[in-house]
Amino acid sequence: MVKRVVISLGGFYFDDAARIKRIAAALDELAESSSRGLGLYVVTGGGVLARQCISIARELGANEAVCDYIGIAITRVNARLLISALRNAYPEPFYDYDEVAAVRTVEDGKIAVMGGVTPGYTTDAVSALLAEYINADLLLNVTTVDGVYEADPRKYPGARKYDRITPGELVRLTAREELKAGSRIIIDPFAAKIIERSRIRTIVLDGSNPRDIIDAVVHGRHHGTEIG
Ligand code: UTP
């Protein structure tokens, strides 16, 4: 049984209110039905808005670290949007891992929400570091692709999907990716290294139906990729 789960939500959720409401309803349902004592931690991505702001900043001559800070700011805006739609969240987004680790999600019956933290990586890595820090037993990476592929299926439609991949294979697969601000990779290479060193059970799944998140957390059922 899962005791602590970190859910990394891709930025695509935050483009419209209806989608935010749907994901918030699923997360509230998870929190409310978890008399079983589930600690729920959610990390919000930056999405289209982050990419737009980063590309404007780059045109203005901003360096990558500045672009990263702009991306972080947007992920924190998205954290606030999600909190606005949740019934069971702490009222403020958390800014750092130790702040989150200090709260008592199970006893308080509340969901901890945070965006980005530090330049140089994405919220994939934030969620992996958070999962490691709080000893989560499950990390869910919720995205627009239904799992990890040998190559980006949006660019290479024939690419093979992995039902299961080892952390070491994931590290090798992601090592060739470029880590620029706003880049769109399924899992960033730094996150892959954290998953490898801490051996957190990780699932990458398509979040277009938020109920699939409940299924994955409560029943361990999913159609994504299992990393482990
Ligand atoms: P995302 O986590 O949304 O990046 O953060 P992503 O993987 O490119 O986007 P999705 O998952 O497809 O929506 C947006 C940007 O914010 C910066 C990075 O530039 C990242 O690309 N960021 C975010 C950081 O620098 N540090 C963080 O801790 C989080």
Coordinates of C-alpha atoms and ligand atoms in Angstrom, one line a residue, residues 8-12 43-48 50-51 54 58 64-65 67-76 78 97 115-126 141-144 154 179-188, ligand 1:
S8 CA 4.4 15.6 -10.8
L9 CA 1.8 17.4 -13.0
G10 CA 2.9 18.5 -16.5
G11 CA 2.2 22.1 -17.3
F12 CA -0.5 21.2 -19.8
V43 CA 4.6 19.4 -8.0
T44 CA 3.2 21.7 -10.8
G45 CA 4.9 22.2 -14.2
G46 CA 5.1 25.4 -16.2
G47 CA 3.5 24.4 -19.5
V48 CA 2.9 26.7 -22.5
A50 CA 6.5 29.0 -19.1
R51 CA 7.7 28.2 -22.6
I54 CA 11.2 31.8 -21.6
R58 CA 15.7 34.6 -24.7
E64 CA 19.7 30.3 -19.4
A65 CA 19.7 30.8 -15.7
C67 CA 15.2 31.9 -18.3
D68 CA 15.1 29.1 -15.7
Y69 CA 14.0 31.6 -13.0
I70 CA 11.3 32.8 -15.3
G71 CA 10.1 29.2 -15.7
I72 CA 10.2 28.6 -11.9
A73 CA 8.0 31.7 -11.4
I74 CA 5.4 30.3 -13.8
T75 CA 5.4 26.9 -12.1
R76 CA 4.7 28.7 -8.8
N78 CA 0.5 27.2 -11.5
Y97 CA 12.0 20.6 0.0
G115 CA 6.4 24.4 -8.2
G116 CA 10.1 24.7 -9.2
V117 CA 13.0 25.3 -6.9
T118 CA 16.4 25.9 -8.5
P119 CA 17.7 26.7 -12.0
G120 CA 19.2 24.0 -14.1
Y121 CA 16.5 21.4 -14.1
T122 CA 12.7 20.9 -14.4
T123 CA 9.9 20.0 -12.1
D124 CA 10.6 16.3 -13.1
A125 CA 13.8 16.7 -11.0
V126 CA 12.0 18.6 -8.3
N141 CA 5.1 11.6 -13.5
V142 CA 1.9 12.8 -15.2
T143 CA 2.4 14.0 -18.7
T144 CA 0.8 14.2 -22.2
R154 CA 5.6 13.3 -31.3
L179 CA 18.8 20.6 -20.8
K180 CA 17.9 24.1 -21.9
A181 CA 15.3 26.2 -20.2
G182 CA 11.8 25.2 -21.4
S183 CA 13.0 22.1 -23.3
R184 CA 10.3 19.4 -23.7
I185 CA 11.7 16.1 -22.7
I186 CA 9.7 13.3 -21.1
I187 CA 12.0 13.1 -18.0
D188 CA 14.9 15.3 -17.5
Ligands
UTP1 P1 8.7 22.4 -16.3 O1 9.0 21.5 -15.2 O2 7.3 22.7 -16.6 O3 9.6 22.1 -17.5 O4 9.4 23.8 -15.9 P2 9.3 21.2 -18.8 O5 9.6 19.8 -18.5 O6 10.1 21.9 -19.9 O7 7.8 21.4 -19.1 P3 6.5 20.4 -19.3 O8 6.6 19.3 -18.2 O9 6.5 19.9 -20.7 O10 5.3 21.3 -19.0 C1 9.4 24.9 -16.8 C2 10.8 25.5 -16.9 O11 11.1 26.1 -15.7 C3 12.5 26.0 -15.3 C4 13.1 25.2 -16.5 O12 13.6 26.2 -17.5 C5 11.9 24.5 -17.1 O13 12.2 24.1 -18.4 N1 12.6 25.3 -14.0 C6 11.6 24.6 -13.4 C7 13.9 25.3 -13.3 O14 14.8 25.9 -13.8 N2 14.0 24.8 -12.1 C8 12.9 24.1 -11.5 O15 13.1 23.7 -10.4 C9 11.7 24.0 -12.2

